Coordinates of C-alpha atoms and ligand atoms in Angstrom, one line a residue:
M1 CA 1.8 -17.4 22.4
N2 CA 3.4 -20.7 21.6
L3 CA 6.9 -20.8 20.9
P4 CA 8.2 -23.7 18.6
K5 CA 9.7 -26.8 19.8
P6 CA 13.6 -27.1 19.4
R7 CA 14.6 -27.9 15.7
P8 CA 15.5 -31.2 14.8
R9 CA 19.1 -32.2 15.9
H10 CA 20.6 -32.4 12.4
S11 CA 19.1 -29.1 11.3
A12 CA 20.3 -27.6 14.4
L13 CA 23.8 -28.7 13.8
L14 CA 23.5 -27.4 10.1
L15 CA 22.5 -24.2 11.3
G16 CA 25.2 -24.1 13.9
L17 CA 27.8 -24.9 11.1
T18 CA 26.2 -22.0 8.9
L19 CA 26.6 -19.5 11.8
F20 CA 30.0 -20.7 12.7
L21 CA 31.2 -20.1 9.4
V22 CA 29.2 -16.7 8.6
G23 CA 29.0 -15.3 12.1
G24 CA 30.9 -17.4 14.5
L25 CA 27.8 -17.9 16.8
L26 CA 26.1 -21.1 18.0
P27 CA 22.7 -21.9 16.5
P28 CA 19.5 -19.8 18.1
T29 CA 17.8 -22.6 19.6
P30 CA 14.8 -21.3 21.3
L31 CA 13.2 -23.1 24.3
A32 CA 10.1 -24.9 23.8
A33 CA 8.3 -22.8 26.6
D34 CA 4.6 -22.4 27.0
T35 CA 5.2 -18.9 28.4
P36 CA 4.5 -15.8 26.3
P37 CA 7.3 -13.7 25.2
R38 CA 7.6 -10.5 27.5
L39 CA 10.6 -9.0 26.2
L40 CA 11.4 -7.2 23.0
V41 CA 15.1 -7.9 22.3
T42 CA 17.1 -6.2 19.6
L43 CA 20.3 -8.4 18.8
R44 CA 23.2 -7.4 16.6
A45 CA 22.9 -9.5 13.4
P46 CA 24.9 -7.8 10.9
N47 CA 24.7 -10.6 8.3
V48 CA 21.8 -12.3 6.7
A49 CA 22.7 -15.8 7.3
A50 CA 22.5 -14.9 11.0
R51 CA 19.3 -13.2 10.6
T52 CA 17.8 -16.1 8.7
A53 CA 18.9 -18.4 11.4
L54 CA 17.1 -16.6 13.8
A55 CA 13.8 -16.4 11.7
A56 CA 14.0 -19.9 10.9
S57 CA 14.4 -20.9 14.6
G58 CA 10.6 -19.9 15.0
Y59 CA 11.2 -16.6 17.0
D60 CA 8.7 -14.0 16.8
V61 CA 10.5 -11.6 14.5
W62 CA 9.3 -8.2 15.0
S63 CA 11.8 -6.3 12.5
A64 CA 15.1 -6.7 10.9
S65 CA 17.5 -4.3 9.6
L66 CA 20.8 -5.1 8.0
E67 CA 22.6 -4.6 11.3
S68 CA 20.0 -6.2 13.8
M69 CA 17.1 -8.1 14.3
T70 CA 14.2 -7.5 17.0
L71 CA 12.5 -10.5 18.4
A72 CA 9.9 -11.2 21.0
V73 CA 11.2 -13.6 23.6
T74 CA 10.8 -15.0 26.9
P75 CA 13.5 -14.0 29.8
T76 CA 14.7 -17.6 29.4
D77 CA 15.2 -17.1 25.7
L78 CA 17.1 -14.1 26.2
R79 CA 19.6 -15.8 28.5
R80 CA 19.8 -18.4 25.9
L81 CA 20.4 -16.2 23.1
Q82 CA 23.1 -14.3 25.4
S83 CA 24.8 -17.4 26.1
Q84 CA 24.9 -18.6 22.3
G85 CA 26.9 -15.3 21.9
Y86 CA 24.1 -13.0 20.5
Q87 CA 25.3 -9.2 21.4
V88 CA 22.0 -7.8 22.8
E89 CA 21.7 -3.9 21.7
Q90 CA 18.5 -3.3 23.5
V91 CA 15.8 -5.1 25.8
E92 CA 12.5 -3.4 26.5
S93 CA 9.4 -4.9 28.0
L94 CA 6.7 -5.7 25.6
P95 CA 3.7 -3.5 26.2
R96 CA 0.6 -4.9 27.1
A97 CA -2.1 -3.0 26.0
F98 CA -3.1 -0.8 23.0
P99 CA -2.3 2.9 23.6
P100 CA -5.4 4.4 25.0
N101 CA -6.1 6.4 21.8
Y102 CA -6.6 3.4 19.4
A103 CA -10.2 4.2 18.2
G104 CA -9.3 5.8 14.9
Y105 CA -8.2 2.3 13.8
H106 CA -10.8 0.4 11.7
D107 CA -11.9 -3.2 13.0
Y108 CA -13.5 -5.5 10.7
A109 CA -17.0 -4.3 10.7
E110 CA -15.9 -0.7 10.4
T111 CA -13.9 -1.5 7.5
V112 CA -16.7 -3.3 5.7
A113 CA -18.8 -0.3 6.6
E114 CA -16.2 2.2 5.1
L115 CA -16.1 0.1 2.0
K116 CA -19.8 -0.1 1.8
G117 CA -20.0 3.7 2.1
L118 CA -17.4 4.3 -0.5
N119 CA -19.2 2.1 -2.9
A120 CA -22.6 3.6 -2.2
Q121 CA -21.0 7.2 -2.5
Y122 CA -19.1 6.4 -5.7
C123 CA -21.3 4.0 -7.3
D124 CA -20.2 4.8 -10.6
L125 CA -16.6 4.5 -9.9
T126 CA -16.6 1.4 -7.5
H127 CA -17.6 -2.2 -7.4
L128 CA -17.4 -4.1 -4.1
Q129 CA -17.1 -7.6 -4.0
S130 CA -16.0 -10.5 -1.7
I131 CA -13.3 -12.7 -3.1
G132 CA -14.1 -15.6 -0.8
K133 CA -14.2 -16.2 3.0
S134 CA -11.9 -16.4 5.9
L135 CA -11.6 -19.6 7.7
E136 CA -14.3 -18.4 10.3
G137 CA -16.5 -17.3 7.5
R138 CA -15.6 -13.6 7.0
D139 CA -15.9 -12.0 3.7
L140 CA -12.8 -10.8 2.2
W141 CA -14.0 -7.8 0.5
A142 CA -12.4 -6.1 -2.4
L143 CA -13.0 -2.6 -3.8
R144 CA -12.7 -2.1 -7.5
I145 CA -12.1 1.4 -8.4
T146 CA -12.1 2.5 -12.0
D147 CA -14.4 4.4 -14.4
H148 CA -16.3 1.5 -15.7
P149 CA -16.1 -0.6 -12.5
D150 CA -18.6 -3.4 -13.8
Q151 CA -16.7 -4.5 -16.8
D152 CA -13.2 -5.5 -18.0
E153 CA -12.0 -2.7 -20.3
P154 CA -9.6 -4.3 -22.9
G155 CA -6.1 -3.2 -22.5
E156 CA -6.7 -1.5 -19.4
K157 CA -4.1 -3.0 -16.8
A158 CA -4.9 -3.6 -13.3
I159 CA -3.3 -3.4 -9.8
L160 CA -4.2 -5.0 -6.4
I161 CA -3.1 -3.2 -3.2
Y162 CA -4.0 -5.4 -0.3
A163 CA -3.4 -5.4 3.5
G164 CA -3.9 -7.0 6.6
T165 CA -2.0 -10.4 5.7
H166 CA -0.5 -10.4 9.2
A167 CA -3.2 -9.6 12.0
R168 CA -1.3 -7.3 14.0
E169 CA -0.3 -5.0 11.1
H170 CA -3.1 -2.9 11.7
L171 CA -1.9 0.3 10.0
T172 CA -1.7 -1.5 6.8
V173 CA -5.9 -1.7 6.7
E174 CA -5.8 2.1 7.1
Q175 CA -3.3 2.5 4.3
A176 CA -5.6 0.5 2.1
L177 CA -8.5 2.7 3.2
Y178 CA -6.4 5.9 2.5
V179 CA -5.6 4.7 -1.0
A180 CA -9.4 4.2 -1.8
H181 CA -10.3 7.5 -0.2
D182 CA -7.5 9.3 -2.1
L183 CA -8.6 8.2 -5.5
L184 CA -12.2 8.6 -4.9
D185 CA -12.6 11.9 -3.0
N186 CA -10.1 13.6 -5.5
Y187 CA -11.6 12.2 -8.5
G188 CA -12.9 14.9 -10.7
H189 CA -11.2 17.6 -8.6
E190 CA -7.6 16.9 -9.3
G191 CA -5.9 15.5 -12.5
E192 CA -4.0 12.8 -11.4
A193 CA -6.4 10.8 -9.4
T194 CA -9.1 11.2 -12.3
N195 CA -6.4 10.0 -14.7
L196 CA -5.5 7.0 -12.6
V197 CA -9.0 5.9 -11.9
N198 CA -10.1 6.5 -15.8
Q199 CA -7.0 4.7 -17.0
R200 CA -6.2 2.0 -14.4
D201 CA -8.4 -0.9 -13.1
I202 CA -7.6 -0.6 -9.1
W203 CA -8.4 -3.2 -6.7
I204 CA -8.0 -2.5 -3.0
L205 CA -8.3 -5.4 -0.5
P206 CA -7.9 -4.0 2.9
N207 CA -8.1 -7.0 5.1
L208 CA -7.0 -10.6 4.0
N209 CA -6.8 -11.9 7.6
P210 CA -9.9 -10.7 9.4
D211 CA -10.1 -13.7 11.7
G212 CA -6.7 -12.8 12.8
S213 CA -7.1 -9.2 13.2
E214 CA -10.4 -9.5 15.3
Y215 CA -8.5 -11.9 17.5
D216 CA -5.8 -9.5 18.0
I217 CA -7.8 -6.7 19.2
T218 CA -10.1 -9.3 21.2
A219 CA -7.8 -11.6 23.0
G220 CA -5.6 -9.7 25.3
F221 CA -5.8 -6.4 23.5
P222 CA -3.6 -6.6 22.0
A223 CA -2.5 -10.2 21.3
Y224 CA 0.4 -9.6 19.2
W225 CA -1.3 -12.1 16.7
R226 CA 0.3 -12.7 13.3
K227 CA -1.2 -15.6 11.8
N228 CA -4.8 -16.6 10.8
R229 CA -6.9 -18.5 13.2
R230 CA -6.3 -22.2 12.0
N231 CA -7.0 -24.9 14.8
N232 CA -3.7 -26.8 14.2
G233 CA -5.2 -29.5 16.4
N234 CA -2.3 -29.9 18.7
G235 CA -3.1 -26.9 20.8
T236 CA -1.7 -24.4 18.5
W237 CA -3.3 -22.0 16.4
G238 CA -2.8 -20.3 13.1
V239 CA -0.9 -20.5 9.8
D240 CA 1.2 -17.7 8.6
L241 CA -0.4 -16.6 5.3
N242 CA 3.0 -15.1 4.1
R243 CA 4.6 -18.6 4.2
N244 CA 1.6 -20.7 2.8
F245 CA 1.7 -19.8 -0.9
G246 CA 3.0 -22.5 -3.1
Y247 CA 6.3 -21.3 -4.6
K248 CA 9.3 -22.8 -3.0
W249 CA 7.1 -23.6 -0.1
G250 CA 9.1 -24.9 2.9
D251 CA 12.6 -24.4 1.2
N252 CA 15.7 -22.8 2.4
N253 CA 14.8 -22.4 6.2
G254 CA 12.4 -19.6 5.1
S255 CA 9.5 -20.8 7.3
S256 CA 8.8 -23.2 10.1
G257 CA 7.1 -26.6 10.0
L258 CA 6.1 -26.2 13.7
P259 CA 2.4 -25.5 14.1
G260 CA 3.1 -23.3 17.2
S261 CA 5.7 -21.1 15.2
D262 CA 4.8 -17.7 14.2
T263 CA 6.0 -18.6 10.7
Y264 CA 4.1 -21.9 10.5
R265 CA 3.8 -22.6 6.7
G266 CA 0.9 -24.9 7.2
P267 CA 0.3 -28.5 6.3
Q268 CA 0.6 -27.8 2.5
P269 CA 0.7 -25.0 0.1
F270 CA -2.5 -23.2 -0.2
S271 CA -3.9 -24.9 2.7
E272 CA -5.6 -21.7 3.9
P273 CA -8.8 -20.3 2.5
E274 CA -7.6 -16.7 2.6
N275 CA -4.8 -17.7 0.4
Q276 CA -6.7 -19.8 -1.8
A277 CA -9.1 -16.8 -2.2
L278 CA -6.3 -14.3 -3.0
R279 CA -4.7 -16.8 -5.5
D280 CA -7.9 -17.5 -7.2
F281 CA -8.9 -13.9 -7.7
V282 CA -5.5 -12.8 -9.1
M283 CA -5.6 -15.7 -11.5
A284 CA -9.0 -14.8 -12.5
H285 CA -7.9 -11.3 -13.5
P286 CA -4.9 -11.6 -15.7
A287 CA -5.0 -7.8 -16.2
I288 CA -3.2 -7.5 -12.8
D289 CA 0.5 -7.1 -13.3
V290 CA 1.2 -5.2 -10.2
T291 CA 0.6 -6.2 -6.6
I292 CA 1.6 -4.2 -3.6
S293 CA 1.2 -6.0 -0.2
L294 CA 0.9 -3.7 2.8
H295 CA 2.8 -4.8 5.9
T296 CA 4.2 -3.3 9.0
Y297 CA 6.9 -2.3 10.0
G298 CA 10.5 -1.6 8.8
E299 CA 9.9 1.4 6.3
L300 CA 11.0 -0.7 3.6
V301 CA 10.0 -1.5 0.0
L302 CA 10.9 -5.0 -0.9
Y303 CA 10.9 -7.0 -4.1
P304 CA 11.3 -10.7 -4.9
Y305 CA 12.7 -13.0 -4.2
G306 CA 12.6 -13.6 -0.7
Y307 CA 13.3 -17.4 -0.9
T308 CA 17.0 -16.9 -2.1
Y309 CA 19.6 -14.6 -1.4
D310 CA 20.4 -14.7 -5.4
D311 CA 19.3 -11.4 -6.8
L312 CA 19.1 -13.1 -10.1
P313 CA 18.3 -16.8 -9.8
P314 CA 17.4 -18.8 -12.7
D315 CA 13.7 -17.9 -12.4
M316 CA 14.1 -14.2 -12.5
K317 CA 14.6 -12.3 -15.6
A318 CA 17.6 -9.7 -15.9
A319 CA 15.0 -7.0 -17.3
D320 CA 12.4 -7.9 -14.4
L321 CA 15.1 -7.3 -11.5
A322 CA 15.9 -4.0 -13.3
I323 CA 12.2 -2.9 -13.0
F324 CA 11.8 -4.3 -9.8
Q325 CA 14.8 -2.2 -8.7
A326 CA 13.7 0.8 -10.4
L327 CA 9.9 0.7 -9.2
A328 CA 11.1 -0.1 -5.6
G329 CA 13.6 2.8 -5.9
A330 CA 11.2 5.2 -7.1
M331 CA 8.5 4.2 -4.4
A332 CA 11.2 4.6 -1.6
A333 CA 12.5 8.0 -3.2
R334 CA 8.9 9.1 -2.6
N335 CA 8.0 7.9 0.9
G336 CA 11.7 8.0 2.5
Y337 CA 11.4 4.1 2.8
T338 CA 14.5 1.8 1.8
A339 CA 14.3 -0.2 -1.1
Q340 CA 15.8 -3.6 -1.2
Q341 CA 15.5 -7.5 -2.4
A342 CA 13.2 -9.2 0.4
S343 CA 15.9 -11.7 1.5
A344 CA 18.2 -9.0 2.5
L345 CA 15.9 -9.1 5.6
Y346 CA 16.0 -12.7 6.1
I347 CA 14.9 -15.8 3.9
T348 CA 11.2 -16.3 3.4
S349 CA 9.8 -18.9 1.4
G350 CA 6.0 -19.3 0.5
G351 CA 5.6 -15.7 0.5
H352 CA 2.9 -14.2 -1.6
D353 CA 5.4 -12.0 -3.8
D354 CA 7.5 -14.7 -4.9
W355 CA 4.4 -16.9 -6.0
F356 CA 3.0 -13.9 -7.7
Y357 CA 6.3 -13.1 -9.7
G358 CA 7.4 -16.8 -10.0
M359 CA 4.2 -18.3 -11.3
L360 CA 2.3 -15.2 -12.9
G361 CA 5.3 -12.7 -13.7
I362 CA 3.4 -10.2 -11.6
Y363 CA 5.4 -7.0 -10.3
A364 CA 4.7 -8.2 -6.8
M365 CA 6.2 -6.1 -4.2
T366 CA 5.7 -5.4 -0.4
M367 CA 5.7 -2.3 1.6
E368 CA 6.6 -2.5 5.2
M369 CA 5.2 0.5 6.5
Y370 CA 6.0 2.8 9.7
S371 CA 7.7 2.5 12.0
K372 CA 11.5 1.8 11.7
S373 CA 12.1 0.7 15.1
P374 CA 10.0 -1.6 17.5
N375 CA 8.7 1.5 19.2
P376 CA 5.8 1.9 18.2
G377 CA 6.5 -1.1 16.1
F378 CA 2.9 -2.9 15.4
Y379 CA 0.7 -0.8 17.5
P380 CA 1.4 2.9 16.6
P381 CA -1.3 5.2 18.4
D382 CA -4.0 6.5 15.9
T383 CA -2.4 9.8 15.7
A384 CA 0.1 8.1 13.5
I385 CA -2.6 6.8 11.0
A386 CA -3.1 10.2 8.9
P387 CA 0.7 11.0 8.7
Q388 CA 1.9 7.6 8.0
T389 CA -0.8 6.8 5.3
K390 CA -0.4 10.3 3.7
R391 CA 3.2 9.7 3.5
N392 CA 2.7 6.8 1.1
R393 CA 0.4 8.8 -1.3
T394 CA 2.6 9.6 -4.0
A395 CA 4.6 6.1 -3.8
L396 CA 1.4 4.3 -4.3
R397 CA 0.0 6.8 -6.8
Y398 CA 3.5 6.0 -8.8
A399 CA 2.8 2.0 -8.2
I400 CA -0.8 2.5 -9.7
S401 CA 0.6 4.8 -12.5
M402 CA 3.3 2.3 -13.5
A403 CA 0.7 -0.8 -13.7
D404 CA 0.0 -0.3 -17.5
D405 CA 3.6 -1.0 -18.3
P406 CA 6.1 -1.4 -15.5
A407 CA 9.1 -1.3 -18.0
K408 CA 8.4 2.7 -18.0
S409 CA 10.2 2.5 -14.8
T410 CA 13.5 1.8 -16.5
G411 CA 12.7 4.1 -19.5
Q412 CA 11.8 1.0 -21.6
G413 CA 8.1 1.5 -21.8
Q414 CA 6.2 1.6 -24.9
D415 CA 5.0 5.1 -24.3
M416 CA 7.9 7.1 -22.7
T417 CA 6.8 10.5 -24.3
P418 CA 5.0 13.1 -22.0
P419 CA 2.3 15.1 -23.5
A420 CA 2.6 18.9 -24.8
V421 CA 0.2 21.3 -23.4
A422 CA -0.4 25.2 -23.7
I423 CA -3.3 27.5 -22.8
L424 CA -4.8 29.2 -25.8
S425 CA -7.3 31.1 -24.2
P426 CA -7.3 33.6 -22.2
G427 CA -4.0 34.9 -23.4
D428 CA -1.1 36.0 -21.3
G429 CA -1.8 39.5 -19.8
A430 CA -5.5 39.4 -20.5
D431 CA -8.2 41.3 -18.6
V432 CA -10.9 38.7 -17.8
P433 CA -14.4 39.0 -15.9
A434 CA -14.3 38.0 -12.3
A435 CA -17.0 36.3 -10.4
T436 CA -18.3 34.5 -13.7
P437 CA -17.4 31.5 -15.5
L438 CA -14.5 31.9 -17.8
A439 CA -13.8 29.6 -20.7
V440 CA -10.1 28.3 -20.8
T441 CA -9.3 26.5 -23.8
V442 CA -5.8 24.4 -24.4
A443 CA -3.9 23.1 -27.3
V444 CA -2.7 19.4 -26.4
S445 CA -0.7 16.8 -28.3
D446 CA 0.6 13.5 -27.6
T447 CA 2.3 10.5 -29.3
V448 CA -0.5 8.2 -27.8
G449 CA -3.2 10.7 -26.8
V450 CA -4.1 13.0 -24.0
T451 CA -6.5 11.7 -21.6
T452 CA -7.2 14.5 -18.9
V453 CA -6.2 18.1 -18.3
E454 CA -6.0 19.8 -15.0
Y455 CA -6.6 23.4 -14.7
L456 CA -4.8 25.3 -12.0
V457 CA -5.3 28.7 -10.5
D458 CA -2.3 30.1 -8.3
D459 CA -1.1 26.4 -8.4
Q460 CA -4.4 24.9 -6.8
P461 CA -6.4 22.7 -9.1
V462 CA -9.8 24.0 -9.7
A463 CA -11.1 22.1 -12.9
V464 CA -10.6 18.9 -14.5
S465 CA -11.6 18.0 -18.1
T466 CA -11.6 14.8 -19.7
T467 CA -13.9 15.9 -22.6
P468 CA -12.5 15.7 -26.1
D469 CA -11.6 19.4 -26.4
F470 CA -10.3 19.5 -22.7
A471 CA -12.1 22.8 -22.1
A472 CA -13.1 24.0 -19.0
E473 CA -14.8 26.8 -17.3
I474 CA -13.4 28.6 -14.1
T475 CA -14.5 31.3 -12.2
L476 CA -11.7 33.7 -10.6
T477 CA -11.9 36.3 -7.8
T478 CA -10.9 39.9 -8.4
G479 CA -7.4 40.4 -8.8
Q480 CA -4.3 39.0 -10.6
H481 CA -3.9 35.1 -11.0
V482 CA -1.8 32.5 -12.6
L483 CA -3.4 29.9 -14.9
R484 CA -1.7 27.0 -15.8
A485 CA -3.0 23.5 -17.5
R486 CA -1.7 19.9 -16.7
A487 CA -1.9 17.4 -19.4
F488 CA -2.1 13.6 -18.7
D489 CA -1.9 10.8 -21.0
S490 CA -2.9 7.1 -20.5
A491 CA 0.7 6.2 -19.3
N492 CA 0.0 9.0 -16.8
W493 CA 2.9 11.0 -18.0
Q494 CA 2.2 14.6 -17.2
T495 CA 3.1 18.2 -18.3
L496 CA 2.6 21.5 -17.0
S497 CA 1.9 24.3 -19.3
D498 CA 3.7 27.6 -19.2
P499 CA 1.9 30.1 -17.0
V500 CA -0.6 32.6 -18.1
T501 CA -1.2 35.6 -16.0
V502 CA -4.7 37.3 -16.1
Q503 CA -6.2 40.3 -14.5
A504 CA -9.7 39.5 -13.1
G505 CA -12.0 42.5 -12.8
V506 CA -15.6 43.0 -12.2
Q507 CA -18.0 41.3 -14.1
T508 CA -19.9 43.6 -16.4
A509 CA -22.0 41.7 -18.8
T510 CA -24.6 40.5 -16.6
P511 CA -27.8 42.4 -16.9
T512 CA -29.1 44.1 -13.7
P513 CA -32.6 42.3 -12.9
T514 CA -35.3 44.8 -13.8
A515 CA -38.9 45.0 -12.7
S516 CA -40.0 45.8 -16.0
P517 CA -41.9 43.0 -17.6
T518 CA -40.5 43.9 -21.2
P519 CA -37.1 42.3 -21.5
S520 CA -34.5 44.6 -22.6
L521 CA -31.8 43.6 -25.1
T522 CA -29.3 46.0 -23.7
P523 CA -28.0 45.2 -20.2
T524 CA -28.3 48.2 -17.9
P525 CA -24.9 49.2 -16.9
T526 CA -24.3 49.4 -13.5
A527 CA -22.8 52.6 -11.9
T528 CA -20.7 51.3 -9.4
P529 CA -18.7 47.9 -9.4
I530 CA -20.6 45.1 -7.5
P531 CA -18.5 44.2 -4.3
Q532 CA -17.3 40.6 -4.8
R533 CA -19.0 39.8 -1.6
L534 CA -22.2 40.0 -2.9
Y535 CA -21.9 37.1 -5.3
L536 CA -20.3 34.8 -2.8
P537 CA -23.2 33.4 -1.2
L538 CA -24.5 32.2 -4.8
L539 CA -21.3 30.5 -5.2
R540 CA -20.8 26.9 -3.8
Ligands
LU0_601 O1 6.4 -12.1 6.1 C1 7.4 -11.3 6.5 O2 8.2 -12.0 7.4 C2 7.7 -10.0 6.3 C3 8.7 -9.8 5.2 C4 8.6 -10.4 4.0 C5 7.7 -9.9 3.0 C6 9.7 -10.5 3.2 N1 8.0 -9.0 7.4 S1 6.8 -8.9 8.5 O3 6.1 -10.2 9.0 O4 7.4 -8.4 9.7 N2 5.7 -8.0 7.9
ZN602 ZN1 3.7 -8.7 7.8

């Protein structure tokens, strides 16, 4: 890994002055060393100017909190930082290999195979397309999930959830695949997934930087690689895709002009094909009004701007700031992350979110996933994939549900009224047959229109209806059951009906098969109840 050359003298002086004023420290000037970092160092950095100065100096920043910053450094850099007055909170040796159980992660080929498999399995609900190619020629695949995946439905808003911008942040690829599975595998079985797929246009792009992620797992395994694989021509490689977008590119020490730096911004805005593809794709889909960029790590939900500390600069509307804060806060409430403005970590310029919001007005946010601390940092064992991706299920569903009208998050949306729903039949306390399809009907109303009704038996979803009458057939086992219906509207507001308790008995209406060739109009009554288990093999 290449470390940056020392900053030009005038800039170091400026930084020194800033730190002297803000934190009383000398400027963090890293050595221009060729040796790879071997230490993970957590420094006390309780003010954002100090964190920005550290990031701007080209150190490999692994994470930051409001109190500290964790950097991968060489032993020489560590001594230098200490002599500059930085208080070292923790030093660990950098692990040099993936944990042995890393096989559960998807490399590029496996990711593509997974997407193609989903596309084949759910051909009516998905459309798979490449939005362009990486520098080394790998396709950047995006899976569209919606009920009419080969057309743009007028008025249907879209969301883009994308991952893998930074090569070593492999958990984000898993999160993107998880979202696709969550929506598709539950479609038709569960109300919210069905409603979101029908009412939204959802794009999932699991790996924006496949060259980088492949390099990360093949060169040194893991190589701690962050950037893409641009040959910078001076013996250094890679541009940081999250510093290469064209909004305030290069401003405010939020990136590095040094090609060896981990935050190298590239020779000009949008110099990188991965970013050109992402920009062009989003511009070509004006229905996209929310983007979620998945990163690791820190357990944060970040909103613009990154380029300035100011939370309400002239290029941000006050209403939008309120929406960002509400969206990020609601997501964080669902996954236990912390919501904050991106620059509260450190200044970043040329980031995706700033351009998406600053140029297109998109509610662009970043989720920094598990973990909170450097251990396990970028390389959690694959046992973390299931719990940590599931953890974000409701937060990401919330983001999808808000995409039609993000002002709903602040209570200012066009439709703020949830539907009403009641079960009409069967009635409360009714005796109903068991083991045979039972018609359930509902009365629904909504200011805009109900779109989906989910039926629950004993709190478990058992049927979903999107037909105009929203009726369904359910099959009960013998005994007492509690039925409920949950209605959804296109804003994804949802209401659970009052419960209806029924007593499911033995089926009596089915004729007993007879050997007689003459059909009987009267079913032969069965003398003894047919045990429930006799029916079970017939039920799927
Ligand atoms: O690009 C980054 O530095 C991000 C944070 C920004 C989205 C504000 N952190 S990361 O590189 O550690 N994922
Ligand atoms: Zn990242």
